[in-house]
Tab-separated table of C-alpha atoms in Angstrom:
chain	number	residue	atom	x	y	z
A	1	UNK	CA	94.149	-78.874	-71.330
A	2	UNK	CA	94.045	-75.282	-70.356
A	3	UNK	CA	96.710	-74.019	-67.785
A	4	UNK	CA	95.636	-73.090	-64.215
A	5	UNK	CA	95.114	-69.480	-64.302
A	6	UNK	CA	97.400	-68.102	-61.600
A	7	UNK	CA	94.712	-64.259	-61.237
A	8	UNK	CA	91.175	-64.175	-62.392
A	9	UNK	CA	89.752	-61.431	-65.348
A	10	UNK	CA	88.214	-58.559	-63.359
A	11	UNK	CA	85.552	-59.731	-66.028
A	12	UNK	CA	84.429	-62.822	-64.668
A	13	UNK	CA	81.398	-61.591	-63.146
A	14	UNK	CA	80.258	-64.554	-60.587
A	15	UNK	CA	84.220	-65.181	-59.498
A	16	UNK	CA	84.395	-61.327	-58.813
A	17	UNK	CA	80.806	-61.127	-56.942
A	18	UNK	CA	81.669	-64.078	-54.675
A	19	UNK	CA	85.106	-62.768	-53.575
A	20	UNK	CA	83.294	-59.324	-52.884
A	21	UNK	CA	80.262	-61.237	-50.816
A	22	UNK	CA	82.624	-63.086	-48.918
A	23	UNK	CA	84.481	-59.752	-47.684
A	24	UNK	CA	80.970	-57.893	-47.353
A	25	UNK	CA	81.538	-55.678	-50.636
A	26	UNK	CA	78.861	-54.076	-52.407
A	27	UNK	CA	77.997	-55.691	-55.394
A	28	UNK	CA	77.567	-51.747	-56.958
A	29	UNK	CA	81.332	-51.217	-56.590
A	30	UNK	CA	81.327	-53.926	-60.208
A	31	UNK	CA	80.809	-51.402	-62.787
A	32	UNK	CA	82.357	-48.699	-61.547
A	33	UNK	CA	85.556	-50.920	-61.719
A	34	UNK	CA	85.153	-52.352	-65.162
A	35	UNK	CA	84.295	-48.713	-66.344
A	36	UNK	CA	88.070	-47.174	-64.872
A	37	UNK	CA	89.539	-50.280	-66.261
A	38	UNK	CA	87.955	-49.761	-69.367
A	39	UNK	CA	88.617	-45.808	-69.645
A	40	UNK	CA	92.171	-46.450	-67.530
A	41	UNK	CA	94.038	-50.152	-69.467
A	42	UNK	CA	97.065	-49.668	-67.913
A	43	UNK	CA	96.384	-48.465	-64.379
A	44	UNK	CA	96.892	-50.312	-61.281
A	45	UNK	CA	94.328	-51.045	-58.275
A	46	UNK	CA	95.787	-48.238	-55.960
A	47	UNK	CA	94.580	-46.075	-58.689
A	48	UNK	CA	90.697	-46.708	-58.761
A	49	UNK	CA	89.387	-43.826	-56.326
A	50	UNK	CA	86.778	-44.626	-53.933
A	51	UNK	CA	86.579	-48.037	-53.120
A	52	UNK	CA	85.898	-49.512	-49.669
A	53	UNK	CA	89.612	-50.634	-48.237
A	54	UNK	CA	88.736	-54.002	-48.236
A	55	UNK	CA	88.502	-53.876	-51.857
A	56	UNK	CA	92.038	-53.351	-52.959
A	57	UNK	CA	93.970	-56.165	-51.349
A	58	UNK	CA	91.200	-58.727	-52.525
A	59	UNK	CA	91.741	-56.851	-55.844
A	60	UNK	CA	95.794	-57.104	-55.586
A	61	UNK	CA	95.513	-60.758	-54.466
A	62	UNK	CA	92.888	-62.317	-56.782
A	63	UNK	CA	92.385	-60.876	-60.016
A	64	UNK	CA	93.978	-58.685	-62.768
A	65	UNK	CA	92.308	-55.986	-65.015
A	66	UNK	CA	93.228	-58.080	-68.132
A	67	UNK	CA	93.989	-61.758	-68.181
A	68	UNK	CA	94.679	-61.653	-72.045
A	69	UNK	CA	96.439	-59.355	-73.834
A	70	UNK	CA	96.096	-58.030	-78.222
A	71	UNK	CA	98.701	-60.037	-79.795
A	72	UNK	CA	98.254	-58.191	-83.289
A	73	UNK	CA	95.943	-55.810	-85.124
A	74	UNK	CA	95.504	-56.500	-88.916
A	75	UNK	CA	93.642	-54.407	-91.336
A	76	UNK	CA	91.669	-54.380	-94.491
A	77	UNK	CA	93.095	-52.674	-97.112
A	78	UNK	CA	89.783	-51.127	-97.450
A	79	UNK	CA	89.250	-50.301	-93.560
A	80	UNK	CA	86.487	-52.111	-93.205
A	81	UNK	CA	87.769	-54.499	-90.796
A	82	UNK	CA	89.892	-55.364	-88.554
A	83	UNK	CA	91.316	-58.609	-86.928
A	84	UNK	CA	92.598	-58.897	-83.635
A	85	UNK	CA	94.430	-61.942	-82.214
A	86	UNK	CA	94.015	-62.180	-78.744
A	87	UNK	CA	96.403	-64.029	-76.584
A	88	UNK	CA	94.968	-65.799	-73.231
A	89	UNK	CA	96.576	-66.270	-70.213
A	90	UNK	CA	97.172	-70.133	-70.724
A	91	UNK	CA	99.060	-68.947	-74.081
A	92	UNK	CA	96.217	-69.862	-76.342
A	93	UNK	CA	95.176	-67.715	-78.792
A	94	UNK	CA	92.006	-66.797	-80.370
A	95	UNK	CA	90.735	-63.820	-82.626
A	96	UNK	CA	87.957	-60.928	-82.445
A	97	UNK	CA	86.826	-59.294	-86.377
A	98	UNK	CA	85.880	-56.028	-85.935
A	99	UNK	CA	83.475	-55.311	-89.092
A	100	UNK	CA	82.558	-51.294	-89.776
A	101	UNK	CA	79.935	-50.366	-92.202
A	102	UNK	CA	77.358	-47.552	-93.029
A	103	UNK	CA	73.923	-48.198	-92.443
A	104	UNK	CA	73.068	-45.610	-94.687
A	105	UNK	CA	73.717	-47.366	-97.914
A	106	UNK	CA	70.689	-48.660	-99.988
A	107	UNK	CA	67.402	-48.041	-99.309
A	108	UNK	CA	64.693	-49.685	-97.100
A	109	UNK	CA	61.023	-49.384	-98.239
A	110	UNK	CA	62.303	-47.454	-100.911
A	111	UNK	CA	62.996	-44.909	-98.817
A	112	UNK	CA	67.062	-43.827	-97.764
A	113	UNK	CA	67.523	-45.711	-94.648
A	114	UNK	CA	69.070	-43.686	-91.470
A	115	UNK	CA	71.373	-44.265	-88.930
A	116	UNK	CA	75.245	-43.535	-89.609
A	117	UNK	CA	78.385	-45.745	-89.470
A	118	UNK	CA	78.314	-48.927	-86.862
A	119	UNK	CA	80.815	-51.360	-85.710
A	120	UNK	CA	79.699	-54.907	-84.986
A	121	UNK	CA	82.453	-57.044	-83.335
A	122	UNK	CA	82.526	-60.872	-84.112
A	123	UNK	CA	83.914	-62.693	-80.931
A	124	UNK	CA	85.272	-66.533	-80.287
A	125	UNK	CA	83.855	-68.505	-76.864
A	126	UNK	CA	86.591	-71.574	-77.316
A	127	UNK	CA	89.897	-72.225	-78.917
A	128	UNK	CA	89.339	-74.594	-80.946
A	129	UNK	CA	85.611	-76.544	-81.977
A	130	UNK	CA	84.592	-80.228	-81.180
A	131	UNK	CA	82.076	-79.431	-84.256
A	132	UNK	CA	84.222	-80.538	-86.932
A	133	UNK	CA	82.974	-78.821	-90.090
A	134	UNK	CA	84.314	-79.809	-92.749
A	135	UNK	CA	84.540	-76.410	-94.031
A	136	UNK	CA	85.262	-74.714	-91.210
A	137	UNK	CA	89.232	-74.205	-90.070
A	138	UNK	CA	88.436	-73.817	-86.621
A	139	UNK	CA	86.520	-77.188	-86.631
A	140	UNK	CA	89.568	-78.858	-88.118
A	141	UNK	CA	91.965	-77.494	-84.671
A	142	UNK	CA	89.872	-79.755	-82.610
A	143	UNK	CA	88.700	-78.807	-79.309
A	144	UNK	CA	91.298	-77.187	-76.776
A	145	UNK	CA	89.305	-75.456	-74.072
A	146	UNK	CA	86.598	-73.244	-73.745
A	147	UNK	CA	86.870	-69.347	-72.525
A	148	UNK	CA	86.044	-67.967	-69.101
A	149	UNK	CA	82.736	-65.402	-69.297
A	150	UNK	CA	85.425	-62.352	-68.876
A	151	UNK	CA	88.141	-63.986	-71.652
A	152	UNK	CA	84.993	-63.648	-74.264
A	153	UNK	CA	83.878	-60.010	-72.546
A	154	UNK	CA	87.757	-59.087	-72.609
A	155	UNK	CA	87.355	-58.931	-76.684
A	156	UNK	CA	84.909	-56.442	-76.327
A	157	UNK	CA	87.104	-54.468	-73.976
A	158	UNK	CA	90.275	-54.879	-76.612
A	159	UNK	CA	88.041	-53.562	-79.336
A	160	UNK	CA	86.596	-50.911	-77.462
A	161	UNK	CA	89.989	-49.305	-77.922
A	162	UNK	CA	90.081	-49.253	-81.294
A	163	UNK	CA	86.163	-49.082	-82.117
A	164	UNK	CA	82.743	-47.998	-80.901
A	165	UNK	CA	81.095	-51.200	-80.781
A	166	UNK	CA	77.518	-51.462	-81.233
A	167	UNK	CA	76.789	-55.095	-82.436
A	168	UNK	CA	78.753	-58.363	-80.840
A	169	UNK	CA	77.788	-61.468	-83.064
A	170	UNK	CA	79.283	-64.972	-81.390
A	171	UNK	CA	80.366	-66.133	-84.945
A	172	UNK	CA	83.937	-66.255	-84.374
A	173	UNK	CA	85.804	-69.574	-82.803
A	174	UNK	CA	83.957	-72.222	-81.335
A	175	UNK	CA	80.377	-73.502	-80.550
A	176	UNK	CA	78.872	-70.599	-78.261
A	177	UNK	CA	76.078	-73.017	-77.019
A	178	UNK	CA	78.871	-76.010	-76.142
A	179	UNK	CA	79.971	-73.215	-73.345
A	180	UNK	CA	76.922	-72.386	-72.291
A	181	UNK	CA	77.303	-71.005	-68.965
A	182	UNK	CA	79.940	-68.589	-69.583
A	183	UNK	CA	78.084	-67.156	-73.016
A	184	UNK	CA	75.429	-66.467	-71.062
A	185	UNK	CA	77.192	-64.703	-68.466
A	186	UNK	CA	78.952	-62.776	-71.372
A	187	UNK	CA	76.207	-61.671	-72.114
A	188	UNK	CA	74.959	-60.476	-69.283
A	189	UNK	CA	77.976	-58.321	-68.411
A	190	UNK	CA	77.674	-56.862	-72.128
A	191	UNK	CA	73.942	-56.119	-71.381
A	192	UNK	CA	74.755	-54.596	-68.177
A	193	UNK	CA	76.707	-51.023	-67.019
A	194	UNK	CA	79.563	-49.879	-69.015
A	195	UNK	CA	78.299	-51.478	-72.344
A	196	UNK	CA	74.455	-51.718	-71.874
A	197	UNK	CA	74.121	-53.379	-75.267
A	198	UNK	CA	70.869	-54.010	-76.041
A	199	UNK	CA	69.408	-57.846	-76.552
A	200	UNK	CA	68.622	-56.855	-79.809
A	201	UNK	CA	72.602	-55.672	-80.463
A	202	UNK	CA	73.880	-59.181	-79.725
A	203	UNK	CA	73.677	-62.409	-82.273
A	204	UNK	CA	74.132	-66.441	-80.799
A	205	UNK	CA	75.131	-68.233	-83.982
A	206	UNK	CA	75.052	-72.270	-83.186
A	207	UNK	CA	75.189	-75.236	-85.262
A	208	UNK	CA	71.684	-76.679	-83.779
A	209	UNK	CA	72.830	-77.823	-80.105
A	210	UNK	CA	68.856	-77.962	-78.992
A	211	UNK	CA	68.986	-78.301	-75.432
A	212	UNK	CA	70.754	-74.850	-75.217
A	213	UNK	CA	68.677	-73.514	-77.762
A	214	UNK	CA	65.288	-74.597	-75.331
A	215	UNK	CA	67.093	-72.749	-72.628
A	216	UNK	CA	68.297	-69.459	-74.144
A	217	UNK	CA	65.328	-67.618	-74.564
A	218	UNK	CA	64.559	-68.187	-70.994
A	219	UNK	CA	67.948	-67.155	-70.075
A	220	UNK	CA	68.353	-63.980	-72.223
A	221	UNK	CA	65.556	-63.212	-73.503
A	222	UNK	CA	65.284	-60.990	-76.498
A	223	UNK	CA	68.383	-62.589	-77.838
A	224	UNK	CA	68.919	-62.894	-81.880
A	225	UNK	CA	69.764	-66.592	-82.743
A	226	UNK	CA	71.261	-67.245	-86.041
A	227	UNK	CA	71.640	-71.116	-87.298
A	228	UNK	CA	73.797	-73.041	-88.886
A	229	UNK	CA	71.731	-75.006	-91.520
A	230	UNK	CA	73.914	-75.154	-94.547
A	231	UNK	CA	71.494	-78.115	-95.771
A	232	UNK	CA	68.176	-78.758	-96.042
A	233	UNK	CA	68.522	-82.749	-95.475
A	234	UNK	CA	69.778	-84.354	-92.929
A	235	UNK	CA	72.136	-86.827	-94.934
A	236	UNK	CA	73.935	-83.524	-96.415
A	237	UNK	CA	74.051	-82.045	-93.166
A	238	UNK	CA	75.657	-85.071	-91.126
A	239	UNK	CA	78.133	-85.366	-94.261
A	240	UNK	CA	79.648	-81.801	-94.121
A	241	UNK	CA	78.919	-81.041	-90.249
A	242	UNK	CA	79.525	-85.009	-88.286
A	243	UNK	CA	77.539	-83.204	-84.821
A	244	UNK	CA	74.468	-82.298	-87.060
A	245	UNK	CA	73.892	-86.322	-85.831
A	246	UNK	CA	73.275	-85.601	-82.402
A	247	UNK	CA	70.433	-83.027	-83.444
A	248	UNK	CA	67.970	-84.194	-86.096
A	249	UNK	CA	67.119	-81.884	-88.279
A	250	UNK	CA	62.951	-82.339	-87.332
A	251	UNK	CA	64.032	-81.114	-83.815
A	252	UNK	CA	65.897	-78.743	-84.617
A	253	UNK	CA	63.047	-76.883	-86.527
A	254	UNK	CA	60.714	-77.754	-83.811
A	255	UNK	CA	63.033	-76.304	-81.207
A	256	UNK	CA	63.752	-73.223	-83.784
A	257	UNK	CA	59.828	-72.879	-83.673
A	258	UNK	CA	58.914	-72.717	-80.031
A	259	UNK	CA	62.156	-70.047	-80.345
A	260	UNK	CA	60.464	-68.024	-82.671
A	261	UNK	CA	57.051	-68.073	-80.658
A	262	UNK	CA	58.474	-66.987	-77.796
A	263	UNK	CA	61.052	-64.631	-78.855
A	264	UNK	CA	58.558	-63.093	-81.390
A	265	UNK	CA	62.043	-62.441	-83.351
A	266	UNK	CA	62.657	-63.347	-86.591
A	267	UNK	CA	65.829	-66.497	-87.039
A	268	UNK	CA	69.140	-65.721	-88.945
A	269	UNK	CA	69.828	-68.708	-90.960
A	270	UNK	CA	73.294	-69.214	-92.558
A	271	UNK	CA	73.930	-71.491	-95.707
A	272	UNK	CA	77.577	-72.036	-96.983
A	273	UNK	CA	77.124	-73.451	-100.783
A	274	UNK	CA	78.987	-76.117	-101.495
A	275	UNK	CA	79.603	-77.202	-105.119
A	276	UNK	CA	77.955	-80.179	-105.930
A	277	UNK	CA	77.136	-80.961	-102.371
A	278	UNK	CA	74.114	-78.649	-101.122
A	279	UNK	CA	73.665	-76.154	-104.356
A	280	UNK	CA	71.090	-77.923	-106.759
A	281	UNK	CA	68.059	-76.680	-107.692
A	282	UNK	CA	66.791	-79.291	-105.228
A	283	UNK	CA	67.889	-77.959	-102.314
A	284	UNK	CA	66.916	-74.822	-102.980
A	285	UNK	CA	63.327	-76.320	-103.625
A	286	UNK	CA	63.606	-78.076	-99.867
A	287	UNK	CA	65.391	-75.389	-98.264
A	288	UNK	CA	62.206	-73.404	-99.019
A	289	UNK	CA	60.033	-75.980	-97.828
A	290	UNK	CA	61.745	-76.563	-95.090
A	291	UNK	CA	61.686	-72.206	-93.796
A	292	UNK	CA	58.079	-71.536	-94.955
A	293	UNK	CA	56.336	-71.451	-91.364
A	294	UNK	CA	59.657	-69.370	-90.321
A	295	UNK	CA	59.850	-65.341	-90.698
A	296	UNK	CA	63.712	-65.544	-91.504
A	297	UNK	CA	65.395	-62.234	-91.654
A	298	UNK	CA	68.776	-61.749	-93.946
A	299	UNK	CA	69.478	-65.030	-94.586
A	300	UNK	CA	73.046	-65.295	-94.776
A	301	UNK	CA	74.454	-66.734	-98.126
A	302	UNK	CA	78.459	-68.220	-98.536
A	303	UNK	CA	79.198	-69.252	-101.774
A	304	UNK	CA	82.200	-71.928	-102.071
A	305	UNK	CA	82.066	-73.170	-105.679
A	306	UNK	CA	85.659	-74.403	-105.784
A	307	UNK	CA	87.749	-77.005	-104.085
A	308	UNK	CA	84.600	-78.582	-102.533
A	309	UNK	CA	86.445	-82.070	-103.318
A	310	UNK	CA	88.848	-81.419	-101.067
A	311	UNK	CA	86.862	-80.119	-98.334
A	312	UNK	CA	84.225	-82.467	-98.394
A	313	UNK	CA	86.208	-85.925	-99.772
């Protein structure tokens, strides 16, 4: 169970509007705080210029610029990315992956393709999963708790130091949609003034959890969900990933549909291969099947052809 948190993130968004509503605050005052804090890690309330003087002992008494702090930084030896281990305020940890690359390499529609170097940062929303992949280590911590809306947007703040991020993908630990309510407003506080990523700049990655999935697009629209299929059965999927039971595979792609339809965005789909559990010829066969009324956009391939025995078994 998570500690009691003694100060509140500056991040969490609806804990920091209510305490300003109750004291008659502008709302407006929000950004321009998160953007000194941002610019300014180290400074101190009586530093922000320009606030209303109700603002700073609320600010002294009930929240702190950062509730977690960068444990470690560990790079590639290519430079190509970079971990961060984050430690929260209960003493958890969790970690951020910071991947750089050049969107000018190959070619799209045979042409050179333009843009320039990006950063897309990979982010956790729990310690720990209740999932339990088989081939996932996360999933094999168990569940501890899940993170606060301004713990998840405080990894984008500890890799704005070291990065320009233009890409946040919710791939890292956890089920984003199993903390649905602070993912969502993550999100919003990325979408919004300093960060103003786009919709389009931010990637959900979920096992299947429907009910979430029905409610997303409504939520945030423009979003880009990616799934977690690794099977095209539903035997092989409740064998290697025990919640795939809870959503059927037929509802899923009905759910995944309606997604599509309304989004009018194409679906990420992930597939880890497994040897001798999902790689046959056969599953390709029903994999395609199963994606041919989809428009699926860089499907996303993991190949584990050894030690399946022992992850699966």
């Amino acid at each position: 169970m998570a500690a009691k948190r003694s100060s509140g993130s500056i991040f969490d968004a609806p804990d920091l509007r209510r305490e300003f509503e109750k004291v008659d605050i502008s709302l407006n005052f929000i950004p321009f705080i998160w953007k000194y804090v941002i610019k300014n890690p180290n400074c101190k309330w009586d530093d922000i210029p320009n606030l209303p003087s109700a603002a700073y002992p609320l600010l002294h008494s009930k929240f702190r610029t950062l509730s977690s702090s960068l444990h470690s930084v560990v790079e590639s030896n290519d430079g190509v990315t970079t971990k961060l281990l984050i430690r929260l305020q209960n003493g958890a940890f969790v970690e951020a992956v910071i991947m750089r690359y050049d969107t000018r390499l190959g070619k799209y529609g045979g042409k050179p393709r333009p843009g320039g170097l990006r950063s897309t940062l990979c982010v956790s929303s729990q310690v720990g999963c209740k999932m339990g992949c088989k081939f996932c280590a996360t999933g094999s911590m168990g569940f501890k708790n899940n993170l606060s809306s301004g713990e998840i947007v405080e990894q984008l703040v500890h890799a704005s130091y070291l990065s320009q991020i233009r890409n946040v993908v919710f791939m890292g630990m956890g089920e984003p949609l199993n903390n649905y309510a602070a993912l969502v407003e993550a999100i919003h506080v990325m979408l919004g003034p300093p960060f103003q990523l786009s919709p389009k700049k931010i990637t959900v990655s979920t096992v299947g959890v429907i009910h979430a999935i029905n409610k997303l697009q409504k939520d945030v629209p423009g979003l880009n969900l990616a799934v977690s299929l690794h099977a095209p059965v539903q035997d092989i999927r409740c064998h290697i990933m025990p919640a795939a039971r809870a959503f059927p595979l037929e509802k899923l792609m009905d759910a995944l549909q309606v997604y599509q339809k309304n989004s009018q965005q194409k679906i990420f789909i992930e597939y880890i291969m497994l040897d001798g559990v999902n790689d046959e010829e056969q599953h390709a066969h029903q994999l395609g099947k199963l994606l041919e009324n989809f428009e699926v956009r860089n499907c996303k391939w993991h190949v584990w052809s050894v030690v399946s025995q022992t992850l699966i078994a």
